[in-house]
PDB file of C-alpha atoms in Angstrom:
ATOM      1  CA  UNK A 721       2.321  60.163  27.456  1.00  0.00           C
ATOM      2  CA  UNK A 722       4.049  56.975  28.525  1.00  0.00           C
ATOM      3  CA  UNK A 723       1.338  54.708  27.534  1.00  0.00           C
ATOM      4  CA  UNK A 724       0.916  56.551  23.951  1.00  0.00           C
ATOM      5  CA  UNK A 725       5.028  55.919  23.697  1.00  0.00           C
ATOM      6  CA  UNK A 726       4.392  52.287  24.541  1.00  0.00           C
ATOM      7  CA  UNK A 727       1.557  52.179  21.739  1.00  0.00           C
ATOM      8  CA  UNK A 728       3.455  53.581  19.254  1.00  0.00           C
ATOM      9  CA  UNK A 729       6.509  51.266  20.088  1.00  0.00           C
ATOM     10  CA  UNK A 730       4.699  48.332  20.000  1.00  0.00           C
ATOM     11  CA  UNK A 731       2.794  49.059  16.795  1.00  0.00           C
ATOM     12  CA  UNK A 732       6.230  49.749  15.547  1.00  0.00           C
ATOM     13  CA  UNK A 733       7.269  46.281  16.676  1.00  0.00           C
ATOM     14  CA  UNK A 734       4.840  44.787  14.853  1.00  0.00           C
ATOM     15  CA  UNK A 735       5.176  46.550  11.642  1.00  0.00           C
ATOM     16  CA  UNK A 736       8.837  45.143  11.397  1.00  0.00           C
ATOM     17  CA  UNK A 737       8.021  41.873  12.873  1.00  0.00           C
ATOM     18  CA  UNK A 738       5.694  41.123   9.620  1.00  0.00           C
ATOM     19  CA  UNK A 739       7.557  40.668   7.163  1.00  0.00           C
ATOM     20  CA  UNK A 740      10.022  38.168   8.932  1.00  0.00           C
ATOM     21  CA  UNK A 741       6.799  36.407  10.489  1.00  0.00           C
ATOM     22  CA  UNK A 742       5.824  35.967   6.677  1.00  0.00           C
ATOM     23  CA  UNK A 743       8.956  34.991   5.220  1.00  0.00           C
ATOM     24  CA  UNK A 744       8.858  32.337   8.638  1.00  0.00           C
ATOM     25  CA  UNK A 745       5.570  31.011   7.133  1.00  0.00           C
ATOM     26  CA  UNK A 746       6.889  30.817   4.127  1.00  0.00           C
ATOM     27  CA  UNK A 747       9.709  28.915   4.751  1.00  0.00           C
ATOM     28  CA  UNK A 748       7.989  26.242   6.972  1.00  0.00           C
ATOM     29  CA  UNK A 749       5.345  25.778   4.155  1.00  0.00           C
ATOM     30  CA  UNK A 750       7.983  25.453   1.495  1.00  0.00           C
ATOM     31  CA  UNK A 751       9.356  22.682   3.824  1.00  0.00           C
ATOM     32  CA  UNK A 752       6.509  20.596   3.514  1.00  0.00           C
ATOM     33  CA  UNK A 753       6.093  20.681  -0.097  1.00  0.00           C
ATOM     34  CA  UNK A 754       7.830  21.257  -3.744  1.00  0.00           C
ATOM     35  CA  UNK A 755       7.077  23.330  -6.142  1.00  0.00           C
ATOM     36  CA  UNK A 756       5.564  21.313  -9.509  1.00  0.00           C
ATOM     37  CA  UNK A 757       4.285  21.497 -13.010  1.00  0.00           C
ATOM     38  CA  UNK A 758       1.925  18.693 -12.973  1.00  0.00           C
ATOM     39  CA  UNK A 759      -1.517  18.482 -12.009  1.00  0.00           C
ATOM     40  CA  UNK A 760      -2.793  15.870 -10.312  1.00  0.00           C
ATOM     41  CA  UNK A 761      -4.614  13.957 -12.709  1.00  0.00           C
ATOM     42  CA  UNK A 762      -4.292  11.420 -15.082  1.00  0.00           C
ATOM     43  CA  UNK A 763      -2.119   8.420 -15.312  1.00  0.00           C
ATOM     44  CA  UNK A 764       0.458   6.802 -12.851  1.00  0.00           C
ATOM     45  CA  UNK A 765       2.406   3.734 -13.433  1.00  0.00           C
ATOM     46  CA  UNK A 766       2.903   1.514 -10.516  1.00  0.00           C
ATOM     47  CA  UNK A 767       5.799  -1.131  -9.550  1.00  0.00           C
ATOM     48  CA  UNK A 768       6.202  -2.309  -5.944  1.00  0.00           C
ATOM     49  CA  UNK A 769       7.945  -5.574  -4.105  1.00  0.00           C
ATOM     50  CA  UNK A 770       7.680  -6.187   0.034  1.00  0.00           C
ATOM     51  CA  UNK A 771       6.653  -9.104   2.038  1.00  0.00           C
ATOM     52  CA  UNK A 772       3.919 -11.139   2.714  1.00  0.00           C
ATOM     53  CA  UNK A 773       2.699 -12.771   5.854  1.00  0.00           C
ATOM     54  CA  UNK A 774      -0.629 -15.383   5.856  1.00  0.00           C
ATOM     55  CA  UNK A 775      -3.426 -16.069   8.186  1.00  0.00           C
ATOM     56  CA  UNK A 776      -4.988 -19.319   8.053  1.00  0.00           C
ATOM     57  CA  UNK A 777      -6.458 -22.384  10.177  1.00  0.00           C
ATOM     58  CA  UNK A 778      -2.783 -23.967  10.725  1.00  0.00           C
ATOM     59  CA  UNK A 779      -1.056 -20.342  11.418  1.00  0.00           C
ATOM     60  CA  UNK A 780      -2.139 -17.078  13.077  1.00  0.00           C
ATOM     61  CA  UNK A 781       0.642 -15.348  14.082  1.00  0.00           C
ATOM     62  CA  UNK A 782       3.968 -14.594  12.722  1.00  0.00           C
ATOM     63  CA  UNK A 783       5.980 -17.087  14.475  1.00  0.00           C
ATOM     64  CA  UNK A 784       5.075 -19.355  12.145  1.00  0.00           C
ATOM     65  CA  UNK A 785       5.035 -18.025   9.118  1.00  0.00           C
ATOM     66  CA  UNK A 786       7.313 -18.931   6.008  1.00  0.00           C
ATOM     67  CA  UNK A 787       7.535 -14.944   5.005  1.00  0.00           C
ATOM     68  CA  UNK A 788       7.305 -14.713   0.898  1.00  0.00           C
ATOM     69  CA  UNK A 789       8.187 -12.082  -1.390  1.00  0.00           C
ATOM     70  CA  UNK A 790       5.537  -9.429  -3.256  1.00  0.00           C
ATOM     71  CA  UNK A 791       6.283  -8.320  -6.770  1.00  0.00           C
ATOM     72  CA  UNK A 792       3.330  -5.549  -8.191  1.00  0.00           C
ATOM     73  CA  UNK A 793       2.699  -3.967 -11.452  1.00  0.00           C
ATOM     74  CA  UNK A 794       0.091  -1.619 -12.489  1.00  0.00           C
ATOM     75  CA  UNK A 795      -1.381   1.757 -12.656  1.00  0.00           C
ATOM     76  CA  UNK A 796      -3.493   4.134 -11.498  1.00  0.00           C
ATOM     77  CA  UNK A 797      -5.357   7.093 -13.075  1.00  0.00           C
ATOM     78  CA  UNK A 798      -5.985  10.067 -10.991  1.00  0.00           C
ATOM     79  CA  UNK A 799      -9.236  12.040 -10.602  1.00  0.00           C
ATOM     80  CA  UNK A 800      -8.295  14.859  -8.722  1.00  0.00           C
ATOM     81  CA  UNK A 801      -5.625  15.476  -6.097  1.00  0.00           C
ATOM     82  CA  UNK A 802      -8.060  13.329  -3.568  1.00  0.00           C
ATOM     83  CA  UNK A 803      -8.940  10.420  -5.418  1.00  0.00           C
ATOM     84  CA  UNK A 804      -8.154   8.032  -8.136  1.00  0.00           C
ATOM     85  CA  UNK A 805      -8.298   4.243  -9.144  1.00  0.00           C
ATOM     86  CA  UNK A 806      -5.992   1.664  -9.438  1.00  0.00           C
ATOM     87  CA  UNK A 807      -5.703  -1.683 -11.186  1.00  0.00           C
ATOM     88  CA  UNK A 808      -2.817  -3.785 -10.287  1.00  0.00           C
ATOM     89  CA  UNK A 809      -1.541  -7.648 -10.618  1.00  0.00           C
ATOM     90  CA  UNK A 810       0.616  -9.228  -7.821  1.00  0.00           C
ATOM     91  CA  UNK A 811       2.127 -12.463  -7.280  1.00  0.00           C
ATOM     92  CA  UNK A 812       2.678 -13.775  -3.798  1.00  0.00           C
ATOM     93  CA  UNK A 813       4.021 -16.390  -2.312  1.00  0.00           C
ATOM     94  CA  UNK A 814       2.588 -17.734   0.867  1.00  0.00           C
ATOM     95  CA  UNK A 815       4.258 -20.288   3.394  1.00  0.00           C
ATOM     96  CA  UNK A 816       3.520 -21.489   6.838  1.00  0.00           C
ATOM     97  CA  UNK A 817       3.801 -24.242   9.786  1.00  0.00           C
ATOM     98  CA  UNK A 818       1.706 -25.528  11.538  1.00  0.00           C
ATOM     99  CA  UNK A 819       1.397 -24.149  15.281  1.00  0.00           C
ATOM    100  CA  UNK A 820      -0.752 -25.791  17.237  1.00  0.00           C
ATOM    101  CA  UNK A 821       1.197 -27.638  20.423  1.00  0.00           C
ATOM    102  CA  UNK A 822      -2.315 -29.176  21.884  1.00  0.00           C
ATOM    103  CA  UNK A 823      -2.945 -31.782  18.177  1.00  0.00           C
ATOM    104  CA  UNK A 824       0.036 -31.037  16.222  1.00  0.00           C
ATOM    105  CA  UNK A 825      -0.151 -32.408  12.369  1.00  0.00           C
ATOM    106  CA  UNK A 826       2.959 -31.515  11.388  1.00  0.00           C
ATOM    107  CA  UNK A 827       1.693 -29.753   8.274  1.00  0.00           C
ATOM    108  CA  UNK A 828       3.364 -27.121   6.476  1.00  0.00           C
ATOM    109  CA  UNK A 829       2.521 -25.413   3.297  1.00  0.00           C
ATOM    110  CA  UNK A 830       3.328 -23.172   0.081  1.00  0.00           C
ATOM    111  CA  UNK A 831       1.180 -21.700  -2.143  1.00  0.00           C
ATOM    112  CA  UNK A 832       2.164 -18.974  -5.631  1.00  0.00           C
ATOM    113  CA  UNK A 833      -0.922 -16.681  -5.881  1.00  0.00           C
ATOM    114  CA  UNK A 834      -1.646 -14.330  -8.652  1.00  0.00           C
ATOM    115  CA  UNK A 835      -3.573 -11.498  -7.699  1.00  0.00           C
ATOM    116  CA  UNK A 836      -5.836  -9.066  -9.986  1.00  0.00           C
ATOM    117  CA  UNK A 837      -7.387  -6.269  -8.385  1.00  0.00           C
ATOM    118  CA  UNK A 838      -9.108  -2.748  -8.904  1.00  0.00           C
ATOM    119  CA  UNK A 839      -9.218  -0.390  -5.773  1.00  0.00           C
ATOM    120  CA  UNK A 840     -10.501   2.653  -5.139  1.00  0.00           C
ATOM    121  CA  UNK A 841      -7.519   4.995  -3.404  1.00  0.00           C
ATOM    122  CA  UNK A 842      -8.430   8.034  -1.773  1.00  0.00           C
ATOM    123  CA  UNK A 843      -5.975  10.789   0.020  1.00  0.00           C
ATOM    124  CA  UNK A 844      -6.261  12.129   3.418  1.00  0.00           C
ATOM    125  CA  UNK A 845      -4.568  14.905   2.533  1.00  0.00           C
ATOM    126  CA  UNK A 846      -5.087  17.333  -0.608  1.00  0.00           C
ATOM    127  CA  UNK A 847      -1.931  16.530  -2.400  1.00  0.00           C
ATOM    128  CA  UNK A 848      -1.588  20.196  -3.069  1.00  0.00           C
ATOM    129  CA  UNK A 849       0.157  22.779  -0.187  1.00  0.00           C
ATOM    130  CA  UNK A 850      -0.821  25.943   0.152  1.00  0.00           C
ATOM    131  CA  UNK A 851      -4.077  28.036  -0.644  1.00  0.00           C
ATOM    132  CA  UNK A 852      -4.640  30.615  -2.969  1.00  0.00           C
ATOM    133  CA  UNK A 853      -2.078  31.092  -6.230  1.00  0.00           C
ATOM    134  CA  UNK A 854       0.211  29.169  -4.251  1.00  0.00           C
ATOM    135  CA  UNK A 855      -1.670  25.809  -4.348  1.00  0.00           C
ATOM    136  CA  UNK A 856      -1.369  24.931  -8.074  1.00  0.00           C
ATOM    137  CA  UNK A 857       2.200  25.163  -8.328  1.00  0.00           C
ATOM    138  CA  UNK A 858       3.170  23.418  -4.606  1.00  0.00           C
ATOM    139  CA  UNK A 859       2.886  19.371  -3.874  1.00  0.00           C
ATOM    140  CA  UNK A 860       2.709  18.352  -0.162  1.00  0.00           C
ATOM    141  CA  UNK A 861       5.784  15.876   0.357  1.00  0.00           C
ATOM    142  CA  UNK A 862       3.822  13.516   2.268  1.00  0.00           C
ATOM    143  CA  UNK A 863      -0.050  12.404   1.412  1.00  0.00           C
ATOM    144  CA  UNK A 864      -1.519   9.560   3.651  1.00  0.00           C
ATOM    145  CA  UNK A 865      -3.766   7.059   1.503  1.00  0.00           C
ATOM    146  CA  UNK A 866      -6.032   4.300   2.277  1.00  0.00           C
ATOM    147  CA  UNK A 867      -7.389   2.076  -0.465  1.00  0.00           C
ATOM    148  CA  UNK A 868     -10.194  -0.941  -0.985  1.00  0.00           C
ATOM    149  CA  UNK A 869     -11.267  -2.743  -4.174  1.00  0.00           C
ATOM    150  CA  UNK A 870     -12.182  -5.789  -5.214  1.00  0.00           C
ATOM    151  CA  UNK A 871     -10.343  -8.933  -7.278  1.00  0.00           C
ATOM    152  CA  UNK A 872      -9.673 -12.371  -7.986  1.00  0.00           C
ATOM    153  CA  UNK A 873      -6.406 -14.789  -7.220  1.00  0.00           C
ATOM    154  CA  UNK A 874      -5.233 -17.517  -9.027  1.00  0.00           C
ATOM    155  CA  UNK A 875      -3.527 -19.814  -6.955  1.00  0.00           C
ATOM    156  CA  UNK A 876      -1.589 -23.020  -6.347  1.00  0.00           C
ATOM    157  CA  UNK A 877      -1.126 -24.462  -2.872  1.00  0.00           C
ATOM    158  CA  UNK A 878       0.973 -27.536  -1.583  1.00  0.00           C
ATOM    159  CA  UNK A 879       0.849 -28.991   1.730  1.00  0.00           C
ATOM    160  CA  UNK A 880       3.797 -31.315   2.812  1.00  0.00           C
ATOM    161  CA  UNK A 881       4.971 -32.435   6.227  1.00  0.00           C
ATOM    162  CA  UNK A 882       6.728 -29.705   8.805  1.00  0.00           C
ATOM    163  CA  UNK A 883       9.402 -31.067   9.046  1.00  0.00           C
ATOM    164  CA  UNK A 884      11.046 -30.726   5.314  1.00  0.00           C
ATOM    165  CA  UNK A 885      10.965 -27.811   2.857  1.00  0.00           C
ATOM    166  CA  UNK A 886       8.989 -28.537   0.179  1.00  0.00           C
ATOM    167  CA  UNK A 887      11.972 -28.832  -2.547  1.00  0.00           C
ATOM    168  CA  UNK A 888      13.101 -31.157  -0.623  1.00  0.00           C
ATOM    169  CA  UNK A 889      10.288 -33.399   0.779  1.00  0.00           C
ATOM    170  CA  UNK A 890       9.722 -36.997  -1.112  1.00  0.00           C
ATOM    171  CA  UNK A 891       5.853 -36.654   0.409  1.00  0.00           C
ATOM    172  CA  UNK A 892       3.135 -34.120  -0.442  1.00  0.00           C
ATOM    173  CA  UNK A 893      -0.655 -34.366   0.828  1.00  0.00           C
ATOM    174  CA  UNK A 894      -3.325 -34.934  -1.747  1.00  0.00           C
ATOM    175  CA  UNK A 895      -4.889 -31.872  -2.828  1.00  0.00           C
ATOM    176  CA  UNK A 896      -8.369 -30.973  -1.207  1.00  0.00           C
ATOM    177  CA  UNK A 897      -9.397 -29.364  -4.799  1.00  0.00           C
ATOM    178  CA  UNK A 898      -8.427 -29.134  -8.668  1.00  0.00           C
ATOM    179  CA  UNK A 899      -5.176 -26.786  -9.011  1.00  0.00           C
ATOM    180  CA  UNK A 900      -4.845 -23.810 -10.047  1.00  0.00           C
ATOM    181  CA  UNK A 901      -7.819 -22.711  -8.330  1.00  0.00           C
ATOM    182  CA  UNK A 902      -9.522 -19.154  -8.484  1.00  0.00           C
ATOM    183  CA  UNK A 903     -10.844 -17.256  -5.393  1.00  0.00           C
ATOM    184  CA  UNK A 904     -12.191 -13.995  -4.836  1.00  0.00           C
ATOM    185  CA  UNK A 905     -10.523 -11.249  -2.998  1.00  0.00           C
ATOM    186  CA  UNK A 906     -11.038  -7.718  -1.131  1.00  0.00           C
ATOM    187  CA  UNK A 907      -7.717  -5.661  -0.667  1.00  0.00           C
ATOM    188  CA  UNK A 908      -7.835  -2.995   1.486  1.00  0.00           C
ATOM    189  CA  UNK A 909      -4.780  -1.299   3.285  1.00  0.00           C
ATOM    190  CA  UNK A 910      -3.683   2.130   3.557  1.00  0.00           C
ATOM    191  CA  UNK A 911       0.243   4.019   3.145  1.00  0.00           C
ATOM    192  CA  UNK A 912       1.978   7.138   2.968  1.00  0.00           C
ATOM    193  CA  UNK A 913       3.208   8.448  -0.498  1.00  0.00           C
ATOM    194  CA  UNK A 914       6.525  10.677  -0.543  1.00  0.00           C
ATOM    195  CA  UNK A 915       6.334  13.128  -3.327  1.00  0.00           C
ATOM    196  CA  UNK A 916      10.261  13.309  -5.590  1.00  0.00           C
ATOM    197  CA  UNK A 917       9.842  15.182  -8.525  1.00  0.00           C
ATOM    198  CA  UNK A 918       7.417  15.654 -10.830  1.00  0.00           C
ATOM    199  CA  UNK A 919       7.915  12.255 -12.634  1.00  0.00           C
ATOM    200  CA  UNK A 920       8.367  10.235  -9.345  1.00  0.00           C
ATOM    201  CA  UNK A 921       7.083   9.285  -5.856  1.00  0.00           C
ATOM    202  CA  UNK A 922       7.540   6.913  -3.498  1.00  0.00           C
ATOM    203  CA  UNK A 923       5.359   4.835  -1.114  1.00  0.00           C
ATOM    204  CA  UNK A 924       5.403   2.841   1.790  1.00  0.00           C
ATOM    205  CA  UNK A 925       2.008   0.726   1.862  1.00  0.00           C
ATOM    206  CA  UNK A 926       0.806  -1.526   4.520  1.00  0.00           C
ATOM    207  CA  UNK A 927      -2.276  -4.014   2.837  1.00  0.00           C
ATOM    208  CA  UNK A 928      -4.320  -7.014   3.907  1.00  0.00           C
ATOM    209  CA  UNK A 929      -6.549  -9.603   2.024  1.00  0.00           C
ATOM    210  CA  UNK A 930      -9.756 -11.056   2.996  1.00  0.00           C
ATOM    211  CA  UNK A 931     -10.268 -14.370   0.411  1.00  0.00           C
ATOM    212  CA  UNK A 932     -13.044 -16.078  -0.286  1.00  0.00           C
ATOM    213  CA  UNK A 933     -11.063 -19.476  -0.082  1.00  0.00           C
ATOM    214  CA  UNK A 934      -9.813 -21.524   2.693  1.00  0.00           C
ATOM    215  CA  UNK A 935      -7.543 -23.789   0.507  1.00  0.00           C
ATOM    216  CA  UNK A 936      -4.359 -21.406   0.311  1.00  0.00           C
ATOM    217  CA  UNK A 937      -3.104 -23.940   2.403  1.00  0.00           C
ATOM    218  CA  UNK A 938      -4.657 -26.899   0.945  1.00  0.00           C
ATOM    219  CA  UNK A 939      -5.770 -27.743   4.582  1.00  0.00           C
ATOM    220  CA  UNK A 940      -9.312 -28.024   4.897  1.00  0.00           C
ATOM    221  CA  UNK A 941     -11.091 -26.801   7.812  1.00  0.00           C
ATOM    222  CA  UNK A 942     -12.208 -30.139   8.861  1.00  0.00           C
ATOM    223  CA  UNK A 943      -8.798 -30.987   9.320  1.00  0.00           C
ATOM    224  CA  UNK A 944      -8.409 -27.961  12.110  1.00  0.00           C
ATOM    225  CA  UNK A 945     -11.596 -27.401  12.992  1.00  0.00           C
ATOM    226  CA  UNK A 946     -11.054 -23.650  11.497  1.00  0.00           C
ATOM    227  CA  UNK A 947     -14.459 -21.474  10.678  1.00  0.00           C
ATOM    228  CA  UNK A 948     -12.616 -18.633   8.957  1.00  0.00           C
ATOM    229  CA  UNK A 949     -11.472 -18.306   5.349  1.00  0.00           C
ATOM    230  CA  UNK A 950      -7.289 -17.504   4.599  1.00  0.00           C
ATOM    231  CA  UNK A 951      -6.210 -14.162   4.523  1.00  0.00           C
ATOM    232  CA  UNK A 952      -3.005 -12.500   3.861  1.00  0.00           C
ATOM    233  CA  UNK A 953      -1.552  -8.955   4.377  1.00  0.00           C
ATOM    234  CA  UNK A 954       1.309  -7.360   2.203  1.00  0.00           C
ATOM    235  CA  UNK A 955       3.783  -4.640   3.228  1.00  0.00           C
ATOM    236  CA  UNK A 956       5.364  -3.498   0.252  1.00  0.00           C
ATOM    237  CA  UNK A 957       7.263  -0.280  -0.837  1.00  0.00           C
ATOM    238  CA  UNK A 958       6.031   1.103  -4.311  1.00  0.00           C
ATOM    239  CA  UNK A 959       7.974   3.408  -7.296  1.00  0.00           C
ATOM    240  CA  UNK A 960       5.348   5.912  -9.123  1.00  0.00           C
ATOM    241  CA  UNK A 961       6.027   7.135 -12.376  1.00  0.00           C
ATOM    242  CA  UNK A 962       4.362   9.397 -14.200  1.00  0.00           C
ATOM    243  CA  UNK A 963       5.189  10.025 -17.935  1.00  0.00           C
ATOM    244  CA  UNK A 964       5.418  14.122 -18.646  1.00  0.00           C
ATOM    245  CA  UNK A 965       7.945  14.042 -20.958  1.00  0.00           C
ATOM    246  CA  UNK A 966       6.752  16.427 -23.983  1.00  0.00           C
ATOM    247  CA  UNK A 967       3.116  14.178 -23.417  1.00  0.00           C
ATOM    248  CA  UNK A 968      -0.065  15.708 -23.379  1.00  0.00           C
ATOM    249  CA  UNK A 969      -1.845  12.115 -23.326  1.00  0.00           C
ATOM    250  CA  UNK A 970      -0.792  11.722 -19.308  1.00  0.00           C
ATOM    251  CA  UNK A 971       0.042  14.487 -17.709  1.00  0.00           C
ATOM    252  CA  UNK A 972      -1.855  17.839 -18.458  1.00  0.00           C
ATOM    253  CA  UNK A 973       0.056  21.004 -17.462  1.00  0.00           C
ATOM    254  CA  UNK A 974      -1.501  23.962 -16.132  1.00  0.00           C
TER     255      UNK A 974
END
């Protein structure tokens, strides 16, 4: 009799605990995302600054670096809520001195690059929370991406003794090749994106850029007795905008 009472009180239990165990659930998943409008496909405008940090034969570390500034603009047309493409221009500026205490040169150099790029961007996340009927109408609030693609840079560089900032220097170094020069590049980097609204998000994106050059400097490798080509990384904080105001051509609504 005592263990039927203690069935029947515990199945009891559990009939009342339901509900609030749902409405728990429900809270914690609403939480994680916002409810939306949009799909995700179709087209995203992009605009991003940050900072910029180079690796080359005269500086490897960040000690030494000149840090420059990052301004992007572009866009990016989603697929589906995993995947999409991007197309973007950059300009960088890129700035170091020389660290090398053994043969010092007492080198420094600046260089303006202009960087076009596609990349392919996928999600590690669906962007969409929640399953069932839920899932159309919910966007997660955070979505980690990574990203590769390919480009090109057009760039200047200017080397010019350690010792003086370039504005101010009466000596530069001869140039090792014709300027502006062209180069290929391969972005690839990865970043979080923090969903607003329906019209904005927000990311945080940490990138890095393996050139085909090793003139960003305007040092040749003979000079150092480098063997790799420059490379720069990026760490930049980018606005996303998509248009859905009364606009079928962007944004399709389900």
């Amino acid at each position: 009799m005592n263990r039927k009472r203690y069935y029947l009180l515990t199945l009891l239990l559990l009939l009342l605990l339901n509900p609030w165990d749902a409405l728990a659930q429900q809270y914690r998943y609403k939480r994680g995302s916002k409810e939306t409008n949009v799909l995700e496909r179709g087209w995203v405008i992009l605009l991003g600054g940050g900072v910029t940090a180079v690796r080359s034969d005269i500086c490897g570390s960040w000690d030494c670096n000149d840090f420059g500034p990052n301004v992007s603009v572009g866009g990016l047309y989603k697929f589906s809520p995993y995947f999409g493409v991007s197309g973007t221009i950059d300009y960088v500026k890129l700035g170091a001195v020389e660290k090398n205490t053994d043969a010092p040169l007492n080198i420094a150099f600046e260089s303006e690059v202009i960087e076009v790029a596609a990349s392919a961007v996928v999600n590690l996340l669906d962007s969409y929370a929640g399953s069932g009927n839920y899932r159309a109408k919910r966007k997660r609030f955070m979505v980690p991406y990574i990203r590769v693609g390919l480009g090109g840079l057009y760039y200047n560089a200017t080397s010019f003794p350690a010792d003086r900032k370039l504005n101010d220097s009466q000596v530069t170094y001869d140039p090792q090749q014709k300027y502006p020069a062209f180069a290929a590049v391969v972005p690839v980097g990865g970043g979080i994106r923090f969903y607003i609204n329906d019209e904005f998000s927000l990311a945080g994106e940490l990138g890095y850029r393996i050139t085909s050059t090793d003139l960003l400097d305007n040092i040749p490798a003979t000079l150092t007795n480098g063997s790799r080509k420059d490379e720069y990384g990026v760490l930049a904080i980018k606005l996303q905008y998509t248009p859905v105001f009364k606009n079928k051509i962007f944004s399709k609504k389900p």
